[in-house]
PDB file of C-alpha atoms in Angstrom:
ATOM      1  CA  UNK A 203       8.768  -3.879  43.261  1.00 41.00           C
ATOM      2  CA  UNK A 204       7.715  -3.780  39.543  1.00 47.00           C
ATOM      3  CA  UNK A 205       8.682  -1.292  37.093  1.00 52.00           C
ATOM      4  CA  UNK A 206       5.848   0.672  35.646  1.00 53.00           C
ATOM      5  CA  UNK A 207       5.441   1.337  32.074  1.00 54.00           C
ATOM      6  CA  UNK A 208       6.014   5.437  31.773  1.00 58.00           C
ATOM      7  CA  UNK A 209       5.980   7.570  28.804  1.00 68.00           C
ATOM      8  CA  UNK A 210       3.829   6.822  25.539  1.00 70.00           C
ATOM      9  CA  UNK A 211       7.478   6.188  23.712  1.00 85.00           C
ATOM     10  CA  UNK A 212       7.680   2.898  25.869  1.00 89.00           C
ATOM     11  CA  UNK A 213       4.069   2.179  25.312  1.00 90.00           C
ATOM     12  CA  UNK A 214       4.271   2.325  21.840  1.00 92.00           C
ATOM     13  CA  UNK A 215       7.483   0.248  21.969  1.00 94.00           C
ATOM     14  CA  UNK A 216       5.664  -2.528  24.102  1.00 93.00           C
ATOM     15  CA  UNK A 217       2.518  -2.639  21.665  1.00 95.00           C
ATOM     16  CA  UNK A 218       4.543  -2.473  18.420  1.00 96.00           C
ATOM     17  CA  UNK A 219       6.386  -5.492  19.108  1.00 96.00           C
ATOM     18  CA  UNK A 220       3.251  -7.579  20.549  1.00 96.00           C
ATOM     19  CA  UNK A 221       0.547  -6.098  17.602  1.00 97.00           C
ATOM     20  CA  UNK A 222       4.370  -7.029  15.131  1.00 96.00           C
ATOM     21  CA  UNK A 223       4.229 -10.634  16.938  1.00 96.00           C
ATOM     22  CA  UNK A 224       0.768 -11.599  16.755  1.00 96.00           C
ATOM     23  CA  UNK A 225      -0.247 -10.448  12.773  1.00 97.00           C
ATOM     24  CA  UNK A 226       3.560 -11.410  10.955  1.00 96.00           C
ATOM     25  CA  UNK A 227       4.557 -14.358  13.037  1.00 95.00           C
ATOM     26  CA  UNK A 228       0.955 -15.934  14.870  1.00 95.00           C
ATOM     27  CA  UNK A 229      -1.491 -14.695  11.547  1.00 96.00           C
ATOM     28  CA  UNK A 230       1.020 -14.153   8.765  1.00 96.00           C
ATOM     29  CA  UNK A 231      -0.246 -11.049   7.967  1.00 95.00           C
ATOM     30  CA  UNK A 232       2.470  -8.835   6.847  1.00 94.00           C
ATOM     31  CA  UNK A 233       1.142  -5.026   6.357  1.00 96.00           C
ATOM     32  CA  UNK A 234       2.658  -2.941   8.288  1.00 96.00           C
ATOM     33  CA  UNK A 235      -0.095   0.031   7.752  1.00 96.00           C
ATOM     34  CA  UNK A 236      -1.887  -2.216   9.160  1.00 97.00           C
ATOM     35  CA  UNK A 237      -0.287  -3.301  12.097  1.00 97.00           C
ATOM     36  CA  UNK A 238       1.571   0.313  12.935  1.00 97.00           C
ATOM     37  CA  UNK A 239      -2.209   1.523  13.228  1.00 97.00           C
ATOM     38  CA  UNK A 240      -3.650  -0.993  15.511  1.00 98.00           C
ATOM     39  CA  UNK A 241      -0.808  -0.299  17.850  1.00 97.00           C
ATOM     40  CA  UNK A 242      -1.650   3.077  17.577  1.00 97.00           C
ATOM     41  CA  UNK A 243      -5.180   2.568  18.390  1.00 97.00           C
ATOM     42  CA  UNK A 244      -3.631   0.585  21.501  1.00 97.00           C
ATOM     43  CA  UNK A 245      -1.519   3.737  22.658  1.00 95.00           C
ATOM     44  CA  UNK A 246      -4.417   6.510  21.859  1.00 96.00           C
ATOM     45  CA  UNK A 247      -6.825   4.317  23.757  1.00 96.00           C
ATOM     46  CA  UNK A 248      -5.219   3.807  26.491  1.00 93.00           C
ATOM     47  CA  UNK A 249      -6.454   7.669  27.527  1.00 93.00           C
ATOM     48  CA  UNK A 250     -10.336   7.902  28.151  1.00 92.00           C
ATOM     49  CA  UNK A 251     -10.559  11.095  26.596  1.00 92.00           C
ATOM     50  CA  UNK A 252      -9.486   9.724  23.477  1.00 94.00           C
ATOM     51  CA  UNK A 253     -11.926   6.506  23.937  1.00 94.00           C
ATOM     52  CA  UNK A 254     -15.140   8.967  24.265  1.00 93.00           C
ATOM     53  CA  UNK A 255     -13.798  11.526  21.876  1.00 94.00           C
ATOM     54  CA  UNK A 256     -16.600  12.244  20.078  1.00 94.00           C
ATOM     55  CA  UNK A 257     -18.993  15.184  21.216  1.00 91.00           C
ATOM     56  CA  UNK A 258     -22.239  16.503  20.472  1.00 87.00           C
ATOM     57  CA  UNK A 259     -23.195  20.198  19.268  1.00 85.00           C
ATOM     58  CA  UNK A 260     -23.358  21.073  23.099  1.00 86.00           C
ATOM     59  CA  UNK A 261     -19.494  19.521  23.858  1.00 88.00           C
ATOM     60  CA  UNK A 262     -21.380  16.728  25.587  1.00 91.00           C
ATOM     61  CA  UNK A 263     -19.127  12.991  25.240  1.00 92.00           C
ATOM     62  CA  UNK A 264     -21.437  10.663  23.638  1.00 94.00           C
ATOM     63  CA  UNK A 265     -20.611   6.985  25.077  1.00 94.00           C
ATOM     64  CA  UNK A 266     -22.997   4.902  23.106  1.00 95.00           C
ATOM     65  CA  UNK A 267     -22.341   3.835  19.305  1.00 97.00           C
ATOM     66  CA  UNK A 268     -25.714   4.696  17.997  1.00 96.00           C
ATOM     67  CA  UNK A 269     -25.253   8.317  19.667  1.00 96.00           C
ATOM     68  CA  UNK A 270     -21.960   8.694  17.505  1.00 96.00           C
ATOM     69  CA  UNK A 271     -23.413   7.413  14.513  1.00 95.00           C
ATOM     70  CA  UNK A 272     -26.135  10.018  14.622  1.00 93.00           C
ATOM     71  CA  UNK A 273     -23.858  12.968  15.031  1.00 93.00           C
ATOM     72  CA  UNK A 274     -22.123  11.808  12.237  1.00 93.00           C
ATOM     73  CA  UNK A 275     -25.383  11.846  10.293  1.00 90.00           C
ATOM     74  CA  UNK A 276     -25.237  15.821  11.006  1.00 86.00           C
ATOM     75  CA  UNK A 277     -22.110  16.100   9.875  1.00 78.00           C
ATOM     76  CA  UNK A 278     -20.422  17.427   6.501  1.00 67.00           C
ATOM     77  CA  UNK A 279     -17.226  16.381   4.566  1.00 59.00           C
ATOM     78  CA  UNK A 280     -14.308  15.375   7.400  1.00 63.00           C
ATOM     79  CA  UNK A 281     -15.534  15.847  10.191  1.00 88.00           C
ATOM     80  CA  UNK A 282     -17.895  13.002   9.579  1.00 91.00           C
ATOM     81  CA  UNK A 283     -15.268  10.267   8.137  1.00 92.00           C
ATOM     82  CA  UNK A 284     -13.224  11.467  11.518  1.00 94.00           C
ATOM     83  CA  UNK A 285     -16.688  10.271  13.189  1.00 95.00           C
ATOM     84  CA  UNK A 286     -17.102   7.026  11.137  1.00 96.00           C
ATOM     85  CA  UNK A 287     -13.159   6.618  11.290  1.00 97.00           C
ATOM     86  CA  UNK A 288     -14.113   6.811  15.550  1.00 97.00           C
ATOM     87  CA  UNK A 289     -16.292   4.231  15.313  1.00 98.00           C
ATOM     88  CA  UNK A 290     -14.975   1.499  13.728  1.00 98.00           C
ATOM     89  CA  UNK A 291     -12.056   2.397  16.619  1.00 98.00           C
ATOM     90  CA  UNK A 292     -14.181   2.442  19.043  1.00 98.00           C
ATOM     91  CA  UNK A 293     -16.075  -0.853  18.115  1.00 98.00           C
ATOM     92  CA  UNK A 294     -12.466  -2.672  17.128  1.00 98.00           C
ATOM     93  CA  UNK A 295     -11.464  -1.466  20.225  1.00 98.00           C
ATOM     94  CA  UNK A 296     -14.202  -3.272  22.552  1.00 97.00           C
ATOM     95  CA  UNK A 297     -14.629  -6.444  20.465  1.00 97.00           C
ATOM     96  CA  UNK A 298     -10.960  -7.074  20.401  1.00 97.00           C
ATOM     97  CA  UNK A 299      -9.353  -6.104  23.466  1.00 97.00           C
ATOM     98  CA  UNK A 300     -12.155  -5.991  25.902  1.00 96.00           C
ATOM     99  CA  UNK A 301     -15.155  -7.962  24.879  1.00 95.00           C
ATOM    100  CA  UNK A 302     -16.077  -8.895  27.669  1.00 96.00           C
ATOM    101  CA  UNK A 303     -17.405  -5.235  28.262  1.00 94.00           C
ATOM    102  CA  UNK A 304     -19.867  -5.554  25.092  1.00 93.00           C
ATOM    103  CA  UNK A 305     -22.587  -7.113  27.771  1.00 91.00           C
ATOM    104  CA  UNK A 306     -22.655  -3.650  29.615  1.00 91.00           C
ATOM    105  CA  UNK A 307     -22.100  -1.322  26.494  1.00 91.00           C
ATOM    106  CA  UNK A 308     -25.294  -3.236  24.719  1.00 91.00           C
ATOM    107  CA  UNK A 309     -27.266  -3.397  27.698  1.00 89.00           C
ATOM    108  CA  UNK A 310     -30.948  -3.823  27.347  1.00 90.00           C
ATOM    109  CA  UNK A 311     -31.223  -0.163  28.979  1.00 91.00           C
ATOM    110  CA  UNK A 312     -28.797   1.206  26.219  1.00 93.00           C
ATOM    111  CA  UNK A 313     -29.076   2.616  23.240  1.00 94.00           C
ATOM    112  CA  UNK A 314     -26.651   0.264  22.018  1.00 94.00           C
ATOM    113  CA  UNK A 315     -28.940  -2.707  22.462  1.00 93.00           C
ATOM    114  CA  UNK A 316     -29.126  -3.793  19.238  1.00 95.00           C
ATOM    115  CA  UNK A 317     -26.323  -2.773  17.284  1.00 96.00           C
ATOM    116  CA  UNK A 318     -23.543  -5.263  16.404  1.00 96.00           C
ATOM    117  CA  UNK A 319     -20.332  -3.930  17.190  1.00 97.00           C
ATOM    118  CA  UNK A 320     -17.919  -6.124  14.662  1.00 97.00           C
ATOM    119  CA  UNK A 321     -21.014  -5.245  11.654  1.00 98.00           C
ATOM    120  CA  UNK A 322     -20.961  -1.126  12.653  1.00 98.00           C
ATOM    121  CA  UNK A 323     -17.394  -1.442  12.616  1.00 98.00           C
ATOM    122  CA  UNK A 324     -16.993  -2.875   9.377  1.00 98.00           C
ATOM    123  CA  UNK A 325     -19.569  -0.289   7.929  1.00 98.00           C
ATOM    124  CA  UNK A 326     -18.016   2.848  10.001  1.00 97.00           C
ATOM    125  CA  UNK A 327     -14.566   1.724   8.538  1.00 97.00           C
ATOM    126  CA  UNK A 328     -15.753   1.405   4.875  1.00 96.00           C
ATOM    127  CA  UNK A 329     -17.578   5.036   5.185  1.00 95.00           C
ATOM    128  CA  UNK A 330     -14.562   7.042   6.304  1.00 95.00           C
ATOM    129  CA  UNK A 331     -12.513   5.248   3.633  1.00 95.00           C
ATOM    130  CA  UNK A 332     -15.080   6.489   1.366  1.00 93.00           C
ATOM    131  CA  UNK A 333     -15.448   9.897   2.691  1.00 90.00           C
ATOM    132  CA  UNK A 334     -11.780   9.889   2.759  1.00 85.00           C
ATOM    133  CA  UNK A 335     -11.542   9.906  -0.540  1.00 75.00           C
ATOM    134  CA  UNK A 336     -10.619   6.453  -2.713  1.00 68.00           C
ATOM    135  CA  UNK A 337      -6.986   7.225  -4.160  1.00 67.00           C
ATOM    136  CA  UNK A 338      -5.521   8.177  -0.723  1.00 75.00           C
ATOM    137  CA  UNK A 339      -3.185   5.262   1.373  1.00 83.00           C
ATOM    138  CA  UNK A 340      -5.200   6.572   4.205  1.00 90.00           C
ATOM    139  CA  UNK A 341      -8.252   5.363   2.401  1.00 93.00           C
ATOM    140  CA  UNK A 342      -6.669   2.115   1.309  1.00 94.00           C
ATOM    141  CA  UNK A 343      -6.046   1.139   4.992  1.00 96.00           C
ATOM    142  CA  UNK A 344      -9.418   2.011   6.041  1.00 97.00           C
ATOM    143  CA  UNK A 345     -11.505  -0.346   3.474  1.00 96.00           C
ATOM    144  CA  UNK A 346      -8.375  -3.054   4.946  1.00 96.00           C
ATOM    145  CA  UNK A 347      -9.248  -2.250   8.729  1.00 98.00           C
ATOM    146  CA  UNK A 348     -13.390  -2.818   7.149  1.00 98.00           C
ATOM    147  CA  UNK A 349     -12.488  -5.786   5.090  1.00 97.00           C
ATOM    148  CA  UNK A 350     -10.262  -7.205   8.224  1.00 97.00           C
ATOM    149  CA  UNK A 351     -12.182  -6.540  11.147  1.00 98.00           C
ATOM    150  CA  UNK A 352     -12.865  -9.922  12.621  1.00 98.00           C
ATOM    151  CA  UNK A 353      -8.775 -10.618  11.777  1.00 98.00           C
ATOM    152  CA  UNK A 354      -8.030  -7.194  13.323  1.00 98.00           C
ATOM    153  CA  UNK A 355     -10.115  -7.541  16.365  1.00 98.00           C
ATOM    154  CA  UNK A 356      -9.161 -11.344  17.000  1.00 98.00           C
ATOM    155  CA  UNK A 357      -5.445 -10.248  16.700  1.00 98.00           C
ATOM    156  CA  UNK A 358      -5.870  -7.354  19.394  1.00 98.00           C
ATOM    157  CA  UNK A 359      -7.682 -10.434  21.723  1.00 97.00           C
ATOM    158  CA  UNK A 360      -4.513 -12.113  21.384  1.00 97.00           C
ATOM    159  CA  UNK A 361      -2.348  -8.847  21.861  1.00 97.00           C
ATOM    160  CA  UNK A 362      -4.225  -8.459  25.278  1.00 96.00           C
ATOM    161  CA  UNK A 363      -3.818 -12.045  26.377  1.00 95.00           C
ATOM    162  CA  UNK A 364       0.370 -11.735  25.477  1.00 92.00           C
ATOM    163  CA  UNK A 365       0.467  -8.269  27.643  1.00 89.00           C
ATOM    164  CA  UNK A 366      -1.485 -10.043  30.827  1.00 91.00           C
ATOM    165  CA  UNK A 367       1.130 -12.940  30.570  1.00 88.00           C
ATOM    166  CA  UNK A 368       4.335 -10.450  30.406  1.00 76.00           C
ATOM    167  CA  UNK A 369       6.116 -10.547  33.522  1.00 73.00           C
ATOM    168  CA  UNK A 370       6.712  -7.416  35.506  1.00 65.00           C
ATOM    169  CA  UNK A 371       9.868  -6.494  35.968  1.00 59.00           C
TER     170      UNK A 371
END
């Protein structure tokens, strides 16, 4: 029988040290704002309720990118860098650990049709860093994760492919 992961503690463990392998050793990227976050993002997403987060005025989830972007349109101050801060999650998210899902979430049927993910990201990223306000380290690591994207979301791919290959125990 295989042991089952249990507790976020352990989670967070596991998806330090891969997210640690892949950008210092595999990329060379050394910033560990950088990679503490994206493990973070791992752990929080691993709960649905954190994936769909976002709501509308009536509490509704809103499961499409172009929905999220237009509450945050209605919003004021921090609640809409939270929103923007959301997105370029949730678009990181898909396009690095699971893009294979992008074909269903930008269905022709969907609002999403048209939007690019890794451009939205980028964008939602550089807004909350600049609703954040520009002298913060939060800030600073936001305009990274919007600079980085593509280096960020091909480093989760590889994160994913290392934690299919570990062997249960």
């Amino acid at each position: 029988m295989s042991r089952v992961l249990t507790g976020k503690d352990q989670l967070h463990k596991l998806f330090s040290a891969m997210t640690e392998q892949t950008f210092q050793v595999d990329f060379g990227v050394a910033d560990p704002p950088l990679i503490d976050y994206l493990s973070d993002l791992l752990v929080r997403f691993t709960r649905l309720d954190v994936i769909f987060k976002v709501r509308n005025i009536v509490g509704q989830r809103l499961e499409e990118v172009a929905e999220m972007i237009m509450e945050a349109e209605h919003c004021h101050n921090n609640p809409k860098a939270e929103i923007h801060r959301h997105i370029g999650d949730f678009t990181l998210f898909w396009t690095g650990v699971y893009p294979e899902a992008l074909k269903r979430l930008k269905g022709f049927d969907r609002k999403d049709a048209m939007i690019d993910y890794q451009r939205q990201g980028k964008r939602s990223y550089f807004l909350a860093s600049q609703l954040t306000g520009k002298t913060t380290d939060h800030s600073s690591l936001l305009l990274r994760l919007s600079d980085e994207f593509e280096l960020c979301s091909a480093g989760l791919r590889k994160v994913r492919a290392e934690w299919e290959q570990t062997p249960a125990k």
